[in-house]
XYZ file of C-alpha atoms in Angstrom:
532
model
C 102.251 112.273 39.536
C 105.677 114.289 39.519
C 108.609 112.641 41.534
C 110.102 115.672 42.990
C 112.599 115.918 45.545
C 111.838 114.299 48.773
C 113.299 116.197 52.104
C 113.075 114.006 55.197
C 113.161 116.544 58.882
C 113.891 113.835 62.373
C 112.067 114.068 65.242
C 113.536 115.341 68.681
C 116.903 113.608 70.167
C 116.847 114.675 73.588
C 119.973 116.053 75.258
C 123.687 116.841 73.556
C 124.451 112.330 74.311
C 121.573 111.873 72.526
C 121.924 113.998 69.510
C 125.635 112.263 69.613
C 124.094 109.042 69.190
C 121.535 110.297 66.607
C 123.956 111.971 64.410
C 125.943 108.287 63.440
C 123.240 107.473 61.509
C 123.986 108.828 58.212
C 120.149 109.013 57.347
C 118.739 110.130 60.484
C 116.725 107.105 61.020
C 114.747 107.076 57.319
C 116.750 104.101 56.290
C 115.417 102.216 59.222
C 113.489 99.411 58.495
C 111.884 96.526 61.024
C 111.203 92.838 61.276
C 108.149 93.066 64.036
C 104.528 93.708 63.096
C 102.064 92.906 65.829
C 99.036 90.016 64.494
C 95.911 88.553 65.842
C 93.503 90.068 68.198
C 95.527 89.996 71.123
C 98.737 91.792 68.877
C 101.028 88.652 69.184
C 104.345 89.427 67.617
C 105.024 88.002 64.367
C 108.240 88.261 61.821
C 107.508 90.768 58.545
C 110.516 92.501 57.037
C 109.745 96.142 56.068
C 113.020 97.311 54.374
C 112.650 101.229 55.664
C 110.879 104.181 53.332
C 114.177 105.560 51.983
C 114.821 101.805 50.449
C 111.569 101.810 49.457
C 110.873 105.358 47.411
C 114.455 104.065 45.459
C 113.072 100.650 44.558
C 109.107 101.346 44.051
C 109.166 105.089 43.134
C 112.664 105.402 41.228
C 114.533 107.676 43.494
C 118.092 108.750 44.100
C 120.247 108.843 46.855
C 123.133 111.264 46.153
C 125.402 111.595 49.227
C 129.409 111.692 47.845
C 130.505 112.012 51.835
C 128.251 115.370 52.387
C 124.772 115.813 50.593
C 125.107 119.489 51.245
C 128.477 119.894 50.091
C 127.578 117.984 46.878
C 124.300 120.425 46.220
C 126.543 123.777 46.632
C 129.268 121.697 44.015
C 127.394 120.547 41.306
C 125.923 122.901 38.453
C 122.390 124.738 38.802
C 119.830 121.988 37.074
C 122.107 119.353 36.807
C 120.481 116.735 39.839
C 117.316 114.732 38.986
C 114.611 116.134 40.847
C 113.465 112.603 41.793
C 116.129 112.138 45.173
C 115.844 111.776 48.233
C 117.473 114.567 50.794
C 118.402 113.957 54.776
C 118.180 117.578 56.553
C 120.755 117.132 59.267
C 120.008 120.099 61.690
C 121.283 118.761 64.793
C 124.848 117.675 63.289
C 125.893 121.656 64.535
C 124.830 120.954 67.859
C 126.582 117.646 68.135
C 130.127 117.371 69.705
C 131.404 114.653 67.715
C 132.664 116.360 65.030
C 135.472 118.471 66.772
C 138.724 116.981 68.690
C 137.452 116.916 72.410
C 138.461 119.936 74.633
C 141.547 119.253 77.503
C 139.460 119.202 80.258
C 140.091 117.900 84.380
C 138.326 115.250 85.797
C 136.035 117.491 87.669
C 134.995 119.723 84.226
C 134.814 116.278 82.292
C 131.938 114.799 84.575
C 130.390 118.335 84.499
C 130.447 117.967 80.962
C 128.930 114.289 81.047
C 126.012 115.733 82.994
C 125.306 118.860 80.842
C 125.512 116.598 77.768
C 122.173 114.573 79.534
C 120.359 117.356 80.838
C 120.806 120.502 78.177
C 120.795 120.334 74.287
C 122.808 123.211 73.428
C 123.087 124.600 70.249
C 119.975 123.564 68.631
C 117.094 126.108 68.223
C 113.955 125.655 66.447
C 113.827 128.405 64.392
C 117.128 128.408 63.722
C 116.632 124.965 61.846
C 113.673 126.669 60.104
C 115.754 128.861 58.506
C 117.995 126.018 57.598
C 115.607 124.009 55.927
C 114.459 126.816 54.444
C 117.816 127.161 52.853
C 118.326 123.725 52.074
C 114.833 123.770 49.928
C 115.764 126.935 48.251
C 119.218 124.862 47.425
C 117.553 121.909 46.630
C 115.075 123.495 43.806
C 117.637 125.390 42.525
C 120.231 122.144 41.818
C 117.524 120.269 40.887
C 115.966 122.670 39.032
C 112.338 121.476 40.531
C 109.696 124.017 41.051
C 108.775 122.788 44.707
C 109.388 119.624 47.040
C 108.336 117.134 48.890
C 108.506 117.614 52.925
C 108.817 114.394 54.879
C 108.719 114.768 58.627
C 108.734 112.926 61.916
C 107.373 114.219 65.287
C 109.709 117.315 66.083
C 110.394 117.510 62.555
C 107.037 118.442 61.355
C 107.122 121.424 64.321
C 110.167 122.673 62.294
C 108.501 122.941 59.091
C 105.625 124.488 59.965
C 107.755 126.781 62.142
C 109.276 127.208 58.337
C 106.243 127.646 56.927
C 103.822 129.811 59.452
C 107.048 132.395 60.263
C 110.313 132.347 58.736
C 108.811 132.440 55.242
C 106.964 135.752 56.162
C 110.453 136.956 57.479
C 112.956 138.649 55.277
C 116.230 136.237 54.642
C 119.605 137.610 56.358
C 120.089 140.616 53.911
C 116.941 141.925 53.665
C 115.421 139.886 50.864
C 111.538 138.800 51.187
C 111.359 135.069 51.498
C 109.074 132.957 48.853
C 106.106 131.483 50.708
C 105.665 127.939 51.541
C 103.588 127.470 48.917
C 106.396 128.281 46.511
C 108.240 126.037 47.828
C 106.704 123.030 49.166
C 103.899 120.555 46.897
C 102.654 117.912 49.937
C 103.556 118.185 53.555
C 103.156 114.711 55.198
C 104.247 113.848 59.080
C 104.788 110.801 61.381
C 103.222 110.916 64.871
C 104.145 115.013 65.079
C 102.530 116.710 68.168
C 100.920 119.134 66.190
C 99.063 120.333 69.402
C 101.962 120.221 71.286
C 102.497 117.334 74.323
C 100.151 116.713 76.920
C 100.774 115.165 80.423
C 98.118 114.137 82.488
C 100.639 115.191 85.585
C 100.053 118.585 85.882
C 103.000 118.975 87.872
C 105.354 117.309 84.763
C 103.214 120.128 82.557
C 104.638 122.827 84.822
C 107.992 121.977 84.740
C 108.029 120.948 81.145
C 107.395 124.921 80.311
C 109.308 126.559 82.854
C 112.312 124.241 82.552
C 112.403 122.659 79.347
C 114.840 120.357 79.959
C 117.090 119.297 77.095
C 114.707 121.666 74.582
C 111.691 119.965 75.657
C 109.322 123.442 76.416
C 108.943 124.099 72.244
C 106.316 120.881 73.014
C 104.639 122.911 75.271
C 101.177 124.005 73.742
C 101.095 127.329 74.872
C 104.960 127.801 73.681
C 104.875 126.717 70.445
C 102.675 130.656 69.853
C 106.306 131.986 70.022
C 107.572 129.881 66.843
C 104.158 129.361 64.691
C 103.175 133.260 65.451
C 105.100 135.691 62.740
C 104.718 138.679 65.172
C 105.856 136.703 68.134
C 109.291 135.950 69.700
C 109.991 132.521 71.180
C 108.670 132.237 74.997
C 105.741 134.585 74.303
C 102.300 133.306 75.255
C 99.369 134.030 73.277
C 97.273 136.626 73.954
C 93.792 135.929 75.684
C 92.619 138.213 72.272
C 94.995 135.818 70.083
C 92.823 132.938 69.572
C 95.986 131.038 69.086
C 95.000 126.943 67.952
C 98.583 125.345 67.741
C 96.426 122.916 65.676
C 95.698 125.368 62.900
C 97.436 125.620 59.971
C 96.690 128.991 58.751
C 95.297 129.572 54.862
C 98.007 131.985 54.219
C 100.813 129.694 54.891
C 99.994 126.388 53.340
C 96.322 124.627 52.192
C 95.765 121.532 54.144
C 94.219 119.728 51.276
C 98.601 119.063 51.301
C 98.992 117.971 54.433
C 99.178 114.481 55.675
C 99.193 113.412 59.046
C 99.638 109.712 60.152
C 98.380 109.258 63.479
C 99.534 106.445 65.897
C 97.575 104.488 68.289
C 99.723 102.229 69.661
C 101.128 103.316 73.176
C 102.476 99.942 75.254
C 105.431 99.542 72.771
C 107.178 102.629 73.608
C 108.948 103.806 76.521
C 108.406 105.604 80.139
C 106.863 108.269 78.558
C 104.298 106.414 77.508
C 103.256 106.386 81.740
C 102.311 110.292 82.034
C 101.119 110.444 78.581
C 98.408 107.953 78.602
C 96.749 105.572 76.662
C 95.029 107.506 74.306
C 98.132 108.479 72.279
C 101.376 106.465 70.590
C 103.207 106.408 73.944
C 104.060 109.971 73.250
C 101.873 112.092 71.658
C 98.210 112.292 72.096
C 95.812 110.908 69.481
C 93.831 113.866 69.294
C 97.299 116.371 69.449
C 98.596 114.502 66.225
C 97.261 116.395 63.162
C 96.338 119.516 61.664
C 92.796 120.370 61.452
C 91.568 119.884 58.267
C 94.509 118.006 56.885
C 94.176 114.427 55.446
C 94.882 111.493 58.387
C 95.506 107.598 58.766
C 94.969 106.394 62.177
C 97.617 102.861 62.527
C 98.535 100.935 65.209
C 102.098 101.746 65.486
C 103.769 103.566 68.515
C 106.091 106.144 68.214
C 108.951 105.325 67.560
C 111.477 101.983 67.976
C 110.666 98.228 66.550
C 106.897 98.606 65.976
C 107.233 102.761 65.343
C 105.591 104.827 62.776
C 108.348 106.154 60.254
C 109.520 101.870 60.018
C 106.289 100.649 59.079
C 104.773 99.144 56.015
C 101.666 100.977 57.120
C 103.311 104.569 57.493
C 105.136 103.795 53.960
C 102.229 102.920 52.220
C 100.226 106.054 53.605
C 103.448 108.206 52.558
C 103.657 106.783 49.116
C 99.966 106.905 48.532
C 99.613 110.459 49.398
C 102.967 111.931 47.641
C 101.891 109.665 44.062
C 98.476 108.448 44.293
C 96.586 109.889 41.318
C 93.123 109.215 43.033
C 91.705 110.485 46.371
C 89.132 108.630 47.878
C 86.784 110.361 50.667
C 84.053 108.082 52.475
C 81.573 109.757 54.603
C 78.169 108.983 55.867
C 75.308 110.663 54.948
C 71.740 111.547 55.308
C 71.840 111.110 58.692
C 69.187 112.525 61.451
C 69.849 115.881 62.295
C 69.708 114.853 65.962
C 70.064 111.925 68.545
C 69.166 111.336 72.198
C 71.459 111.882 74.656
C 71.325 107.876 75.703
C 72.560 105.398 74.149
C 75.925 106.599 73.018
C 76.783 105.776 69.414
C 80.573 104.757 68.071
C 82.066 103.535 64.864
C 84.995 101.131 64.510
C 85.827 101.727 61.254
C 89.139 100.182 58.714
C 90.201 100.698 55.004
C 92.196 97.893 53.097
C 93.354 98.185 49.609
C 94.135 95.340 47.360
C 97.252 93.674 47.423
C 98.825 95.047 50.759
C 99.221 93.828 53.596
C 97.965 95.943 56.012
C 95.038 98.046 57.098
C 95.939 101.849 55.587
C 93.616 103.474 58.420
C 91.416 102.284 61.504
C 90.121 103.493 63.745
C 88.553 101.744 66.870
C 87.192 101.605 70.897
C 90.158 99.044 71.186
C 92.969 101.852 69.841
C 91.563 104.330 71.566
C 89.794 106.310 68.675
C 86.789 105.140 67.522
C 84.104 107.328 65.701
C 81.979 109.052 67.749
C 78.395 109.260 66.092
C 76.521 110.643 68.509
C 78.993 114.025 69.267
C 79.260 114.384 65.186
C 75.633 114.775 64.544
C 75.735 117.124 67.528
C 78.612 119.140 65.962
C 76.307 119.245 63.276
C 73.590 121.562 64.894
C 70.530 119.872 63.212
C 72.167 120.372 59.690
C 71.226 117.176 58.414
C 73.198 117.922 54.652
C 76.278 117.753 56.778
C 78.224 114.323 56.044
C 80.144 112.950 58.497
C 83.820 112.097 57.085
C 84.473 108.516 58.024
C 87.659 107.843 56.420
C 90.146 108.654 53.194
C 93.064 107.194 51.496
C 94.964 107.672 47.998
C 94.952 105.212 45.430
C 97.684 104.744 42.845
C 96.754 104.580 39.044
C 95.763 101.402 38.077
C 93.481 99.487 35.632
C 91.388 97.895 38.414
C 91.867 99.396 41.952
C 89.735 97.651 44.796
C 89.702 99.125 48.443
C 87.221 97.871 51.267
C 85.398 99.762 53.841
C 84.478 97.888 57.162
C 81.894 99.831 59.127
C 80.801 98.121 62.911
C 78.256 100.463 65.218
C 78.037 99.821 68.592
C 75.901 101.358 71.734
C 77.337 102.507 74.697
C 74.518 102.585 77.698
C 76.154 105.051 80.442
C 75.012 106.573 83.776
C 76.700 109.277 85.677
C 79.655 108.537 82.888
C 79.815 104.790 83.706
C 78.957 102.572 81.623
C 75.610 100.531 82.421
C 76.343 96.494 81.439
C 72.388 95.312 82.508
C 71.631 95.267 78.788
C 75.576 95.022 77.825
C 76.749 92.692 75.131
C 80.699 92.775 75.172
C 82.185 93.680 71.302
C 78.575 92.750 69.645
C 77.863 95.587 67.101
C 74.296 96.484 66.785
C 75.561 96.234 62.873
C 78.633 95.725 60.802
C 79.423 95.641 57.144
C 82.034 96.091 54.408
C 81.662 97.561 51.320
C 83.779 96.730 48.752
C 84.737 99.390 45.877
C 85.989 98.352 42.437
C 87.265 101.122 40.355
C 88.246 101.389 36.510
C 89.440 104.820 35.716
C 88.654 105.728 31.920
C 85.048 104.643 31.669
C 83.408 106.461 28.964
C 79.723 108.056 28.985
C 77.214 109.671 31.219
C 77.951 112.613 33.985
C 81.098 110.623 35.459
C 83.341 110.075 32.305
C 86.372 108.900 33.357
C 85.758 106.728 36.401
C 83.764 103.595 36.622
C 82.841 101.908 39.468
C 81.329 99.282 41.259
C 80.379 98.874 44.616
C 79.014 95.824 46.905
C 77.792 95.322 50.443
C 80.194 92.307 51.483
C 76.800 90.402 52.902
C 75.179 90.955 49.843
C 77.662 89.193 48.026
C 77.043 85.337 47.514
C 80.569 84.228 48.173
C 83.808 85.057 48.831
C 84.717 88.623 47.353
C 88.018 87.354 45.943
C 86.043 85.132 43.608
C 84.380 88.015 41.925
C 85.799 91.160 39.823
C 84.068 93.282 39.498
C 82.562 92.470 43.299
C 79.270 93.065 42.044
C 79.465 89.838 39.939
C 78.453 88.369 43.136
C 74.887 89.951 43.317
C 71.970 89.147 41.302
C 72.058 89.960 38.052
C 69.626 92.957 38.355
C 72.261 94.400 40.859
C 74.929 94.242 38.643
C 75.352 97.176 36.932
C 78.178 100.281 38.080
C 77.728 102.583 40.550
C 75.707 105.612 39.611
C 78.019 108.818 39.629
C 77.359 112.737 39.189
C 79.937 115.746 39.321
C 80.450 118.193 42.109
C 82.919 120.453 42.547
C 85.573 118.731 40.503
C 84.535 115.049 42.076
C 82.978 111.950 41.475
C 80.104 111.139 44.213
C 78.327 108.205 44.853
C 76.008 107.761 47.334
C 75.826 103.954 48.208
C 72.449 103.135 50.364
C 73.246 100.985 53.503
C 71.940 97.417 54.145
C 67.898 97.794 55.746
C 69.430 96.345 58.678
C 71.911 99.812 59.478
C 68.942 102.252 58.271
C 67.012 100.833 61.026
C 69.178 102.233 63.409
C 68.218 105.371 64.751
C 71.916 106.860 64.985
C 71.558 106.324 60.668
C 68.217 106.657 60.094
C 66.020 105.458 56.676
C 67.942 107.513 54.594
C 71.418 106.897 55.636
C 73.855 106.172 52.739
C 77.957 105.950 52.574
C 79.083 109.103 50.355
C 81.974 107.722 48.186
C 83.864 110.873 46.806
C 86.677 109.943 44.272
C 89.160 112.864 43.010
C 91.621 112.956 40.119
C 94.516 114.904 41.623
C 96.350 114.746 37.924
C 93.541 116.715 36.421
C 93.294 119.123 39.469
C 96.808 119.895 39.269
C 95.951 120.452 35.756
């Protein structure tokens, strides 16, 4: 896949002393690495030494780091086409509002701890949009230098609400003298964010809510949901609120502006290892943001357990690097989804899925999601969402693998019941964390098999109880079956893809939430050839 030039956009800094402090790190935080990773079923603390993403794209991916004392200063210096597209770019947007870079004013005592206070409480001289239309000038910069034809967009939390402020308005503005903008699909390949509030932040405190729009202390109210209509709306002018005729979704991402199929959202799920916030937000969130506030609809998403932000955040993780790399490089895109299911289910028992994705050779789990993190699967409401359209899969979970001669990625899949009356639930027939079934299924796959509807991909699949031994001892995993069982998985083509359908164990199919003709969809994409 093409290395072009990586753009990293920060999250939110608070008040003026905190953009201070955030604007002595020379990378804005994507050099940061970590030395914590949480183990074990109870999450015990163990060492692991993650050496930060912008480390990481240099050493894995190739990438440069061009700074000569001011990466702007050097882009506007050096001749058009003359940087390699594959470097990596910091967007500093808060260094203007920072007061560290000019000799301090003569103040008295009195003014000074006025100053102190304003510094905590206000951020002056940021403003969203403004930083839009920076980044949109640093892109514009960027491609021109480099001589790429578009860019990768790296953001955490805030940072993602500035690009798609970028993307959703300023590009449909014209530029300072009157020139129409390019659109953001011009400019930008894959869009990929870190715990972003893309539907704004949520506190259960409606009183905290309240004051969080009217008063938005140090810039806070752009997190507001019904807010952020004044930055994402073309037509509209910041502190607007939607229309009741609007329709406005801060969630959406519309068509016009970007396709989601290049979007990337990693969600966290880990709240108790970040700070106060983490009190009025909840549990269902990473101590900041809400779980189901964290992505764009119809955009690609990872669910980890990392919080946040700070020693076991998002952006220094193995498991938010991984994602990142996977999704910016990875020639293949895998899509698993359960199908044939009923096109209804009873109101009792509630059905859930705890459901986690491994790949070879790392170590960590790229997505999971679970009752334990706060985001399992929810069976039962998404064969209601369905409507009785039994032809409707329901997505279960999707990564990106990177070209290789033999890639192997596993697929554990645990269903539970939930009894519940008047919304509690009932225990009389309760059996604490025993799934009525679990599996994994194991996926080997060989791109460049010749023959038959799915040229180019081979593939062969396993259910892990199915296999007679441990699935490190076999390669391809279905080695480990009988010898009638051993032959690839059976592709055909649709719409540019390679499906499988792989039938589940007797066992699931006699559940009623799956049915007799339940099987796990296994859609595999070449993103080289639909680039192509």
């Amino acid at each position: 896949m093409d290395r072009l030039p990586i753009v990293y956009v920060r999250g939110y800094a608070g008040p003026t002393a905190g953009i201070n402090e955030q604007v002595d790190d020379p990378f804005y935080g994507f050099n940061r690495g970590a030395t914590h990773v949480r183990v074990g079923g109870d999450g015990d603390p163990a060492f692991y030494q993650f050496e930060g993403p912008l480390l990481r794209l240099m050493t894995d991916e190739g990438y440069q780091l061009l700074v000569r004392g001011d990466q702007h200063r050097y882009l506007r210096g050096v001749e058009d086409a003359s940087v390699p597209p594959a470097s990596l770019w910091v967007y500093r947007f808060y260094d203007q509002a920072a007061t560290t870079f000019a000799a301090p004013p003569h103040e008295s005592l009195p003014e000074r701890l006025l100053g102190r206070l304003r510094r905590r409480v206000s951020a002056e001289g940021f403003d969203i949009e403004s930083a839009a239309a920076g980044l949109y000038d640093l892109i514009e910069l960027i491609r021109r230098k480099t001589g790429a034809p578009r860019v990768f967009l790296v953001a955490h939390s805030m940072g993602g609400l500035v690009v798609r402020c970028m993307m959703q308005k300023v590009c449909f503005h014209p530029d300072a003298d009157g020139r129409p903008r390019s659109s953001a699909k011009e400019l930008v390949a894959r869009f990929f964010t870190y715990g972003t509030p893309h539907g704004g932040i949520d506190l259960r405190l409606d009183a905290m809510d309240w004051a969080q729009q009217v008063f938005g202390p140090a810039g806070s109210d752009i997190f507001a949901p019904e807010k952020m209509y004044g930055y994402l709306e073309p037509k509209a002018h910041f502190g607007d609120r939607p229309p009741r005729s609007a329709d406005f979704d801060p969630q959406r991402l519309p068509e016009q502006a970007f396709d989601t199929d290049d979007v990337f959202c990693l969600v966290g799920t880990n709240p108790k290892d970040y700070g106060l916030s983490r009190v009025p937000v909840g549990p269902k969130s990473d101590g900041l943001v809400r779980i189901e506030r964290a992505y764009v609809r119809g955009a690609h998403r990872a669910y980890v357990y990392r919080s946040h932000s700070g020693t076991y955040g998002e952006v220094n993780s193995e498991e938010g690097y991984q994602n990142l790399r996977r999704f910016l490089f990875g020639r293949w895109q895998v899509a698993l989804a359960l199908a044939g299911l009923p096109g209804s289910v009873p109101d009792e028992p509630v059905w859930q899925a705890d459901t986690r994705l491994t790949i070879r050779g790392l170590p960590i789990v790229m997505t999971e999601q679970s009752a334990a993190h706060w985001c399992p699967v929810q069976l039962s409401d998404e064969i209601r969402r369905r409507d009785g359209d039994a032809d409707v899969a329901v997505p279960v979970a999707g990564t990106f693998l990177l070209h290789r001669d033999r890639l192997r990625h596993a697929f554990s899949l645990r269903v539970f019941t939930l009894n519940e009356d008047d919304g509690r639930i009932h225990l009389t027939d309760h059996l604490e964390q025993v799934p009525a079934w679990a599996d994994t299924l194991i996926v080997d796959i060989r791109p460049g098999g010749a023959g038959g509807e799915g040229a180019g991909l081979e593939a062969w699949v396993a259910w892990n109880s199915m296999v007679a031994g441990s699935p490190e001892s076999f390669d391809p995993i279905t080695d480990g079956l009988p010898a009638e069982a051993r032959t690839p998985a059976a592709w055909r083509r649709e719409n540019g893809k390679h499906v499988a359908d792989i039938a589940l164990p007797p066992t699931a199919r006699a559940l009623a939430v799956l049915g007799p003709n339940a099987t796990l969809r296994v859609e595999v994409r070449d993103r080289r050839a639909s680039a192509g």
